[in-house]
Amino acid sequence: MPENCDFKRSPCPIANVLDLIGDRWSLVILRDLFLGKRRYGDFTRSPEKIPTNLLAERLKRLQREGLIDKVAYQQQPPRYEYHLTAKGRDTRPILEAMARWGNRYIPGTFVPPDDFWQQPDPTGGEG
Amino acid sequence: MPENCDFKRSPCPIANVLDLIGDRWSLVILRDLFLGKRRYGDFTRSPEKIPTNLLAERLKRLQREGLIDKVAYQQQPPRYEYHLTAKGRDTRPILEAMARWGNRYIPGTFVPPDDFWQQPDPTGGEG
DNA sequence: TGTTGTTACTTTAAAAAATAAAGTAACTGG
DNA sequence: CCAGTTACTTTATTTTTTAAAGTAACAACA
């Protein structure tokens, strides 16, 4: 057992994933990153209309937990882009499983096209 | 487009799944059902220690949304068991994907044994 | 030089949800 | 009769979410 075994609720992997990204917004942000969105404004313009304080907080948490990287794309004024790390990219099976279930059981939800998840990472952001 | 297109946030299947079961407790309850737990007391005794008012509310929602059935197992006093429906059982890929990600990235989480998800439904609860 | 606009946040106040704890109803078993 | 169990409901407090406004640093234009 490593030192970082201070589980919030239990050693169950599902409960722990929920404590990390099991809220109303984190997976929506990850979805947007898979779609190729990178900047703060991109996320705010998504149809779900995330409140800006929550966006800022969630981006901080995702970064702190190593699912995304924050990389500067200009200096004056300092501006940043957000990129998925390998850890973040590996949430794809979770998003895919959710999308499939949603498509099957929630009528009217859009079916992601085949290239939905194929997001290249041109700047190669890796933690 | 069917009539029931009053999406909470957007037509995205992921956002809609989150609005349905994307909270701290719903997937923990579904996990327990996959583990074979059926009664109110079973759920309260899980290591995550769900508050009882939230358990009651989540069971109601899962039932209302057709993921679980509530079936009487005695009359005096009336007592019920909760069972996964096909719709509920089909959340398994979501739980499996979460468990896999958790096992890979959250050290110390237990690895579900091969028979973890193999839960037979002896009473055959179907909505 | 002043005004408007953009980007990326932070702050504030109100509403909603989660939590902990106690309470209730209908029994069972001794 | 009394303690215990099951399946909840109710209440009060804390935390989180939400909506909205505010801020800082610039750029573009007139």
mmCIF file of C-alpha atoms (C1' of nucleotides) in Angstrom:
data_model
loop_
_atom_site.group_PDB
_atom_site.id
_atom_site.type_symbol
_atom_site.label_atom_id
_atom_site.label_comp_id
_atom_site.label_asym_id
_atom_site.label_seq_id
_atom_site.Cartn_x
_atom_site.Cartn_y
_atom_site.Cartn_z
ATOM 1 C CA MET A 1 0.000 0.000 0.000
ATOM 2 C CA PRO A 2 1.385 3.431 -0.965
ATOM 3 C CA GLU A 3 1.236 6.489 1.282
ATOM 4 C CA ASN A 4 -1.589 8.153 -0.640
ATOM 5 C CA CYS A 5 -4.266 5.794 0.651
ATOM 6 C CA ASP A 6 -6.417 8.452 2.286
ATOM 7 C CA PHE A 7 -9.548 7.494 0.428
ATOM 8 C CA LYS A 8 -12.441 9.898 0.727
ATOM 9 C CA ARG A 9 -15.028 7.148 1.130
ATOM 10 C CA SER A 10 -13.711 3.654 0.450
ATOM 11 C CA PRO A 11 -11.048 1.790 -1.552
ATOM 12 C CA CYS A 12 -13.592 1.158 -4.328
ATOM 13 C CA PRO A 13 -12.231 2.406 -7.664
ATOM 14 C CA ILE A 14 -15.702 3.553 -8.737
ATOM 15 C CA ALA A 15 -16.302 5.621 -5.592
ATOM 16 C CA ASN A 16 -12.872 7.188 -5.980
ATOM 17 C CA VAL A 17 -13.376 8.076 -9.632
ATOM 18 C CA LEU A 18 -16.675 9.692 -8.640
ATOM 19 C CA ASP A 19 -14.924 11.734 -5.955
ATOM 20 C CA LEU A 20 -12.485 12.971 -8.598
ATOM 21 C CA ILE A 21 -14.600 13.645 -11.689
ATOM 22 C CA GLY A 22 -18.104 12.541 -10.699
ATOM 23 C CA ASP A 23 -19.734 15.943 -10.734
ATOM 24 C CA ARG A 24 -21.967 17.777 -13.188
ATOM 25 C CA TRP A 25 -19.123 19.480 -15.111
ATOM 26 C CA SER A 26 -15.766 17.692 -15.122
ATOM 27 C CA LEU A 27 -16.684 15.149 -17.774
ATOM 28 C CA VAL A 28 -18.283 17.866 -19.905
ATOM 29 C CA ILE A 29 -14.953 19.713 -19.857
ATOM 30 C CA LEU A 30 -13.086 16.513 -20.735
ATOM 31 C CA ARG A 31 -15.546 15.921 -23.586
ATOM 32 C CA ASP A 32 -14.775 19.404 -24.911
ATOM 33 C CA LEU A 33 -11.058 18.699 -24.730
ATOM 34 C CA PHE A 34 -11.611 15.527 -26.776
ATOM 35 C CA LEU A 35 -13.515 17.699 -29.251
ATOM 36 C CA GLY A 36 -10.406 19.853 -29.643
ATOM 37 C CA LYS A 37 -11.383 22.804 -27.479
ATOM 38 C CA ARG A 38 -8.440 24.293 -25.653
ATOM 39 C CA ARG A 39 -9.150 27.780 -24.338
ATOM 40 C CA TYR A 40 -11.214 29.130 -21.468
ATOM 41 C CA GLY A 41 -13.563 30.920 -23.839
ATOM 42 C CA ASP A 42 -14.109 27.737 -25.852
ATOM 43 C CA PHE A 43 -15.410 25.980 -22.747
ATOM 44 C CA THR A 44 -17.693 28.856 -21.745
ATOM 45 C CA ARG A 45 -19.259 28.853 -25.208
ATOM 46 C CA SER A 46 -20.304 25.179 -25.027
ATOM 47 C CA PRO A 47 -24.077 24.687 -25.070
ATOM 48 C CA GLU A 48 -24.175 23.553 -21.421
ATOM 49 C CA LYS A 49 -23.135 27.054 -20.306
ATOM 50 C CA ILE A 50 -20.881 26.263 -17.371
ATOM 51 C CA PRO A 51 -20.661 29.043 -14.746
ATOM 52 C CA THR A 52 -17.248 30.676 -15.066
ATOM 53 C CA ASN A 53 -16.232 30.225 -11.434
ATOM 54 C CA LEU A 54 -16.912 26.498 -11.698
ATOM 55 C CA LEU A 55 -14.975 26.288 -14.969
ATOM 56 C CA ALA A 56 -11.966 27.942 -13.346
ATOM 57 C CA GLU A 57 -12.185 25.680 -10.315
ATOM 58 C CA ARG A 58 -12.625 22.481 -12.323
ATOM 59 C CA LEU A 59 -9.733 23.333 -14.642
ATOM 60 C CA LYS A 60 -7.562 23.828 -11.545
ATOM 61 C CA ARG A 61 -8.633 20.489 -10.108
ATOM 62 C CA LEU A 62 -8.172 18.583 -13.358
ATOM 63 C CA GLN A 63 -4.723 20.109 -13.627
ATOM 64 C CA ARG A 64 -3.845 19.385 -10.000
ATOM 65 C CA GLU A 65 -4.947 15.777 -10.486
ATOM 66 C CA GLY A 66 -2.894 15.453 -13.656
ATOM 67 C CA LEU A 67 -5.669 14.959 -16.203
ATOM 68 C CA ILE A 68 -4.844 18.174 -18.068
ATOM 69 C CA ASP A 69 -1.903 20.485 -18.692
ATOM 70 C CA LYS A 70 -1.967 24.277 -18.801
ATOM 71 C CA VAL A 71 0.454 25.626 -21.395
ATOM 72 C CA ALA A 72 1.123 29.279 -22.293
ATOM 73 C CA TYR A 73 0.406 30.262 -25.882
ATOM 74 C CA GLN A 74 1.426 33.936 -25.488
ATOM 75 C CA GLN A 75 3.182 36.164 -22.973
ATOM 76 C CA GLN A 76 1.597 39.653 -23.188
ATOM 77 C CA PRO A 77 -0.864 39.230 -21.602
ATOM 78 C CA PRO A 78 -0.176 35.694 -20.297
ATOM 79 C CA ARG A 79 -2.687 33.351 -21.898
ATOM 80 C CA TYR A 80 -2.972 29.597 -21.584
ATOM 81 C CA GLU A 81 -4.335 26.570 -23.380
ATOM 82 C CA TYR A 82 -5.505 23.383 -21.742
ATOM 83 C CA HIS A 83 -4.504 19.961 -23.054
ATOM 84 C CA LEU A 84 -5.323 16.404 -22.106
ATOM 85 C CA THR A 85 -2.538 14.350 -20.577
ATOM 86 C CA ALA A 86 -2.336 10.559 -21.042
ATOM 87 C CA LYS A 87 -4.224 10.229 -17.757
ATOM 88 C CA GLY A 88 -6.928 12.532 -19.068
ATOM 89 C CA ARG A 89 -7.063 10.879 -22.468
ATOM 90 C CA ASP A 90 -7.599 7.517 -20.774
ATOM 91 C CA THR A 91 -10.999 8.676 -19.527
ATOM 92 C CA ARG A 92 -12.229 8.171 -23.091
ATOM 93 C CA PRO A 93 -13.712 4.705 -22.421
ATOM 94 C CA ILE A 94 -15.804 6.245 -19.621
ATOM 95 C CA LEU A 95 -17.112 8.983 -21.927
ATOM 96 C CA GLU A 96 -17.716 6.483 -24.732
ATOM 97 C CA ALA A 97 -19.663 4.151 -22.445
ATOM 98 C CA MET A 98 -21.773 7.066 -21.223
ATOM 99 C CA ALA A 99 -22.439 8.295 -24.756
ATOM 100 C CA ARG A 100 -23.506 4.820 -25.840
ATOM 101 C CA TRP A 101 -25.857 4.391 -22.888
ATOM 102 C CA GLY A 102 -27.258 7.868 -23.426
ATOM 103 C CA ASN A 103 -27.853 7.235 -27.110
ATOM 104 C CA ARG A 104 -29.667 4.021 -26.306
ATOM 105 C CA TYR A 105 -31.845 5.258 -23.449
ATOM 106 C CA ILE A 106 -32.265 9.019 -23.783
ATOM 107 C CA PRO A 107 -34.161 9.734 -26.991
ATOM 108 C CA GLY A 108 -33.013 12.723 -29.005
ATOM 109 C CA THR A 109 -29.398 12.746 -27.826
ATOM 110 C CA PHE A 110 -27.031 13.180 -30.740
ATOM 111 C CA VAL A 111 -24.915 10.243 -31.853
ATOM 112 C CA PRO A 112 -21.246 11.253 -31.875
ATOM 113 C CA PRO A 113 -19.756 10.810 -35.379
ATOM 114 C CA ASP A 114 -16.980 8.267 -35.881
ATOM 115 C CA ASP A 115 -14.289 10.957 -35.722
ATOM 116 C CA PHE A 116 -15.752 12.489 -32.550
ATOM 117 C CA TRP A 117 -13.048 11.095 -30.280
ATOM 118 C CA GLN A 118 -10.198 11.224 -32.778
ATOM 119 C CA GLN A 119 -8.610 14.345 -31.452
ATOM 120 C CA PRO A 120 -4.991 14.847 -32.443
ATOM 121 C CA ASP A 121 -2.777 16.782 -30.046
ATOM 122 C CA PRO A 122 -0.750 19.084 -32.342
ATOM 123 C CA THR A 123 1.114 20.862 -29.544
ATOM 124 C CA GLY A 124 1.681 17.597 -27.733
ATOM 125 C CA GLY A 125 0.816 18.558 -24.179
ATOM 126 C CA GLU A 126 2.126 15.950 -21.751
ATOM 127 C CA GLY A 127 2.605 16.250 -18.006
ATOM 128 C CA MET B 1 -37.461 14.294 -32.686
ATOM 129 C CA PRO B 2 -39.743 12.806 -30.006
ATOM 130 C CA GLU B 3 -41.779 14.883 -27.580
ATOM 131 C CA ASN B 4 -39.474 14.234 -24.621
ATOM 132 C CA CYS B 5 -36.725 16.521 -25.902
ATOM 133 C CA ASP B 6 -36.665 18.849 -22.912
ATOM 134 C CA PHE B 7 -32.982 18.445 -22.282
ATOM 135 C CA LYS B 8 -31.680 19.918 -19.071
ATOM 136 C CA ARG B 9 -28.558 21.338 -20.672
ATOM 137 C CA SER B 10 -27.957 20.153 -24.240
ATOM 138 C CA PRO B 11 -28.651 17.219 -26.567
ATOM 139 C CA CYS B 12 -25.244 15.728 -25.695
ATOM 140 C CA PRO B 13 -25.638 12.139 -24.489
ATOM 141 C CA ILE B 14 -22.839 12.588 -21.954
ATOM 142 C CA ALA B 15 -24.366 15.722 -20.404
ATOM 143 C CA ASN B 16 -27.725 13.958 -20.188
ATOM 144 C CA VAL B 17 -26.302 10.850 -18.549
ATOM 145 C CA LEU B 18 -24.610 13.115 -16.016
ATOM 146 C CA ASP B 19 -27.912 14.861 -15.284
ATOM 147 C CA LEU B 20 -29.456 11.458 -14.615
ATOM 148 C CA ILE B 21 -26.820 9.514 -12.670
ATOM 149 C CA GLY B 22 -23.821 11.851 -12.527
ATOM 150 C CA ASP B 23 -23.846 12.514 -8.816
ATOM 151 C CA ARG B 24 -21.844 11.209 -5.881
ATOM 152 C CA TRP B 25 -24.187 8.314 -5.062
ATOM 153 C CA SER B 26 -26.242 6.902 -7.952
ATOM 154 C CA LEU B 27 -23.430 4.839 -9.454
ATOM 155 C CA VAL B 28 -22.433 3.585 -6.000
ATOM 156 C CA ILE B 29 -25.978 2.259 -5.580
ATOM 157 C CA LEU B 30 -25.874 0.670 -9.037
ATOM 158 C CA ARG B 31 -22.532 -0.914 -8.145
ATOM 159 C CA ASP B 32 -24.109 -2.410 -5.032
ATOM 160 C CA LEU B 33 -26.972 -3.787 -7.101
ATOM 161 C CA PHE B 34 -24.424 -5.440 -9.423
ATOM 162 C CA LEU B 35 -22.825 -6.894 -6.298
ATOM 163 C CA GLY B 36 -26.148 -8.515 -5.439
ATOM 164 C CA LYS B 37 -27.353 -6.123 -2.751
ATOM 165 C CA ARG B 38 -31.112 -5.685 -2.842
ATOM 166 C CA ARG B 39 -32.443 -4.168 0.371
ATOM 167 C CA TYR B 40 -32.366 -0.696 1.866
ATOM 168 C CA GLY B 41 -30.264 -1.877 4.793
ATOM 169 C CA ASP B 42 -27.739 -3.496 2.461
ATOM 170 C CA PHE B 43 -27.092 -0.143 0.803
ATOM 171 C CA THR B 44 -26.764 1.724 4.095
ATOM 172 C CA ARG B 45 -24.167 -0.797 5.290
ATOM 173 C CA SER B 46 -21.847 -0.201 2.315
ATOM 174 C CA PRO B 47 -18.494 1.316 3.274
ATOM 175 C CA GLU B 48 -19.325 4.669 1.645
ATOM 176 C CA LYS B 49 -22.044 5.283 4.264
ATOM 177 C CA ILE B 50 -24.687 7.023 2.184
ATOM 178 C CA PRO B 51 -27.009 9.332 4.176
ATOM 179 C CA THR B 52 -30.392 7.622 4.431
ATOM 180 C CA ASN B 53 -32.409 10.506 2.998
ATOM 181 C CA LEU B 54 -30.194 10.537 -0.084
ATOM 182 C CA LEU B 55 -30.498 6.756 -0.435
ATOM 183 C CA ALA B 56 -34.290 7.000 -0.339
ATOM 184 C CA GLU B 57 -34.302 9.833 -2.858
ATOM 185 C CA ARG B 58 -31.865 8.153 -5.243
ATOM 186 C CA LEU B 59 -33.740 4.868 -5.145
ATOM 187 C CA LYS B 60 -36.903 6.797 -6.050
ATOM 188 C CA ARG B 61 -35.173 8.526 -8.949
ATOM 189 C CA LEU B 62 -33.564 5.367 -10.274
ATOM 190 C CA GLN B 63 -36.961 3.701 -10.122
ATOM 191 C CA ARG B 64 -38.746 6.642 -11.757
ATOM 192 C CA GLU B 65 -36.157 6.642 -14.550
ATOM 193 C CA GLY B 66 -36.549 2.901 -15.052
ATOM 194 C CA LEU B 67 -33.085 1.722 -14.016
ATOM 195 C CA ILE B 68 -34.392 -0.283 -11.076
ATOM 196 C CA ASP B 69 -37.563 -2.050 -9.964
ATOM 197 C CA LYS B 70 -39.030 -2.105 -6.454
ATOM 198 C CA VAL B 71 -40.622 -5.462 -5.707
ATOM 199 C CA ALA B 72 -42.352 -6.541 -2.500
ATOM 200 C CA TYR B 73 -40.823 -9.503 -0.719
ATOM 201 C CA GLN B 74 -43.321 -9.557 2.154
ATOM 202 C CA GLN B 75 -46.668 -8.022 3.100
ATOM 203 C CA GLN B 76 -46.700 -7.592 6.914
ATOM 204 C CA PRO B 77 -45.109 -5.102 7.172
ATOM 205 C CA PRO B 78 -44.693 -4.195 3.479
ATOM 206 C CA ARG B 79 -41.041 -4.618 2.563
ATOM 207 C CA TYR B 80 -39.360 -4.206 -0.792
ATOM 208 C CA GLU B 81 -36.308 -5.297 -2.714
ATOM 209 C CA TYR B 82 -34.623 -3.323 -5.452
ATOM 210 C CA HIS B 83 -33.546 -4.957 -8.708
ATOM 211 C CA LEU B 84 -31.751 -3.785 -11.804
ATOM 212 C CA THR B 85 -33.797 -3.554 -14.980
ATOM 213 C CA ALA B 86 -32.233 -4.083 -18.422
ATOM 214 C CA LYS B 87 -31.753 -0.306 -18.603
ATOM 215 C CA GLY B 88 -29.970 -0.373 -15.261
ATOM 216 C CA ARG B 89 -27.900 -3.430 -16.121
ATOM 217 C CA ASP B 90 -26.709 -1.690 -19.276
ATOM 218 C CA THR B 91 -24.820 0.858 -17.162
ATOM 219 C CA ARG B 92 -22.270 -1.882 -16.547
ATOM 220 C CA PRO B 93 -19.841 -0.683 -19.261
ATOM 221 C CA ILE B 94 -19.796 2.744 -17.565
ATOM 222 C CA LEU B 95 -18.982 1.207 -14.180
ATOM 223 C CA GLU B 96 -16.397 -1.122 -15.735
ATOM 224 C CA ALA B 97 -14.670 1.750 -17.536
ATOM 225 C CA MET B 98 -14.574 3.759 -14.299
ATOM 226 C CA ALA B 99 -13.216 0.819 -12.313
ATOM 227 C CA ARG B 100 -10.479 0.250 -14.892
ATOM 228 C CA TRP B 101 -9.459 3.911 -14.922
ATOM 229 C CA GLY B 102 -9.530 4.013 -11.139
ATOM 230 C CA ASN B 103 -7.408 0.907 -10.833
ATOM 231 C CA ARG B 104 -4.863 2.375 -13.237
ATOM 232 C CA TYR B 105 -4.626 5.880 -11.806
ATOM 233 C CA ILE B 106 -5.716 5.770 -8.171
ATOM 234 C CA PRO B 107 -3.231 3.640 -6.245
ATOM 235 C CA GLY B 108 -4.660 1.351 -3.595
ATOM 236 C CA THR B 109 -8.115 0.937 -5.133
ATOM 237 C CA PHE B 110 -9.177 -2.690 -5.105
ATOM 238 C CA VAL B 111 -9.312 -4.601 -8.371
ATOM 239 C CA PRO B 112 -12.763 -6.130 -8.829
ATOM 240 C CA PRO B 113 -12.514 -9.921 -9.173
ATOM 241 C CA ASP B 114 -13.587 -11.548 -12.438
ATOM 242 C CA ASP B 115 -16.983 -12.505 -11.018
ATOM 243 C CA PHE B 116 -17.604 -9.011 -9.622
ATOM 244 C CA TRP B 117 -20.131 -8.065 -12.297
ATOM 245 C CA GLN B 118 -21.637 -11.516 -12.800
ATOM 246 C CA GLN B 119 -24.776 -10.931 -10.816
ATOM 247 C CA PRO B 120 -27.623 -13.306 -11.586
ATOM 248 C CA ASP B 121 -31.155 -12.004 -11.048
ATOM 249 C CA PRO B 122 -32.926 -14.956 -9.337
ATOM 250 C CA THR B 123 -36.256 -13.173 -8.865
ATOM 251 C CA GLY B 124 -36.084 -11.757 -12.368
ATOM 252 C CA GLY B 125 -37.107 -8.173 -11.773
ATOM 253 C CA GLU B 126 -37.980 -6.494 -15.060
ATOM 254 C CA GLY B 127 -39.915 -3.271 -15.579
ATOM 255 C "C1'" DT C 1 -6.351 59.918 -25.955
ATOM 256 C "C1'" DG C 2 -10.561 58.007 -25.010
ATOM 257 C "C1'" DT C 3 -13.967 54.405 -25.894
ATOM 258 C "C1'" DT C 4 -15.320 49.906 -26.810
ATOM 259 C "C1'" DG C 5 -14.266 45.071 -27.005
ATOM 260 C "C1'" DT C 6 -11.975 40.623 -25.831
ATOM 261 C "C1'" DT C 7 -9.929 37.111 -22.812
ATOM 262 C "C1'" DA C 8 -9.521 34.990 -18.600
ATOM 263 C "C1'" DC C 9 -10.587 34.936 -14.731
ATOM 264 C "C1'" DT C 10 -12.354 36.414 -9.354
ATOM 265 C "C1'" DT C 11 -15.830 37.909 -6.153
ATOM 266 C "C1'" DT C 12 -20.327 38.113 -4.197
ATOM 267 C "C1'" DA C 13 -24.960 36.826 -2.889
ATOM 268 C "C1'" DA C 14 -28.713 33.714 -3.318
ATOM 269 C "C1'" DA C 15 -30.518 29.127 -4.243
ATOM 270 C "C1'" DA C 16 -30.038 24.306 -4.200
ATOM 271 C "C1'" DA C 17 -28.097 20.143 -2.635
ATOM 272 C "C1'" DA C 18 -25.570 17.284 0.652
ATOM 273 C "C1'" DT C 19 -24.756 15.844 5.247
ATOM 274 C "C1'" DA C 20 -25.565 14.332 10.040
ATOM 275 C "C1'" DA C 21 -28.643 13.249 13.215
ATOM 276 C "C1'" DA C 22 -32.866 12.359 15.207
ATOM 277 C "C1'" DG C 23 -37.588 10.799 14.680
ATOM 278 C "C1'" DT C 24 -41.373 7.604 13.093
ATOM 279 C "C1'" DA C 25 -44.192 3.405 11.868
ATOM 280 C "C1'" DA C 26 -44.758 -1.283 11.807
ATOM 281 C "C1'" DC C 27 -43.532 -4.971 13.112
ATOM 282 C "C1'" DT C 28 -40.516 -9.412 15.684
ATOM 283 C "C1'" DG C 29 -38.663 -11.969 19.441
ATOM 284 C "C1'" DG C 30 -38.036 -12.625 24.176
ATOM 285 C "C1'" DC D 1 -43.957 -5.019 28.052
ATOM 286 C "C1'" DC D 2 -39.586 -3.791 26.264
ATOM 287 C "C1'" DA D 3 -35.602 -3.858 23.269
ATOM 288 C "C1'" DG D 4 -34.354 -4.437 18.532
ATOM 289 C "C1'" DT D 5 -34.849 -4.323 13.398
ATOM 290 C "C1'" DT D 6 -36.228 -2.406 8.905
ATOM 291 C "C1'" DA D 7 -37.290 1.197 6.031
ATOM 292 C "C1'" DC D 8 -37.789 5.127 5.708
ATOM 293 C "C1'" DT D 9 -38.938 10.782 6.826
ATOM 294 C "C1'" DT D 10 -37.906 15.108 8.992
ATOM 295 C "C1'" DT D 11 -35.042 18.733 10.612
ATOM 296 C "C1'" DA D 12 -31.123 21.712 10.952
ATOM 297 C "C1'" DT D 13 -26.596 22.817 9.376
ATOM 298 C "C1'" DT D 14 -22.944 22.894 6.092
ATOM 299 C "C1'" DT D 15 -21.339 22.816 1.478
ATOM 300 C "C1'" DT D 16 -21.853 23.384 -3.317
ATOM 301 C "C1'" DT D 17 -23.847 25.409 -7.239
ATOM 302 C "C1'" DT D 18 -25.580 29.074 -9.714
ATOM 303 C "C1'" DA D 19 -26.116 33.691 -11.703
ATOM 304 C "C1'" DA D 20 -24.335 37.857 -12.031
ATOM 305 C "C1'" DA D 21 -21.262 41.441 -11.631
ATOM 306 C "C1'" DG D 22 -16.525 42.935 -11.174
ATOM 307 C "C1'" DT D 23 -11.496 43.099 -12.438
ATOM 308 C "C1'" DA D 24 -6.964 43.205 -14.985
ATOM 309 C "C1'" DA D 25 -4.518 43.363 -19.074
ATOM 310 C "C1'" DC D 26 -4.346 44.226 -23.171
ATOM 311 C "C1'" DA D 27 -5.988 45.318 -28.726
ATOM 312 C "C1'" DA D 28 -8.504 47.997 -32.178
ATOM 313 C "C1'" DC D 29 -10.420 51.873 -33.546
ATOM 314 C "C1'" DA D 30 -11.541 56.988 -34.020
#
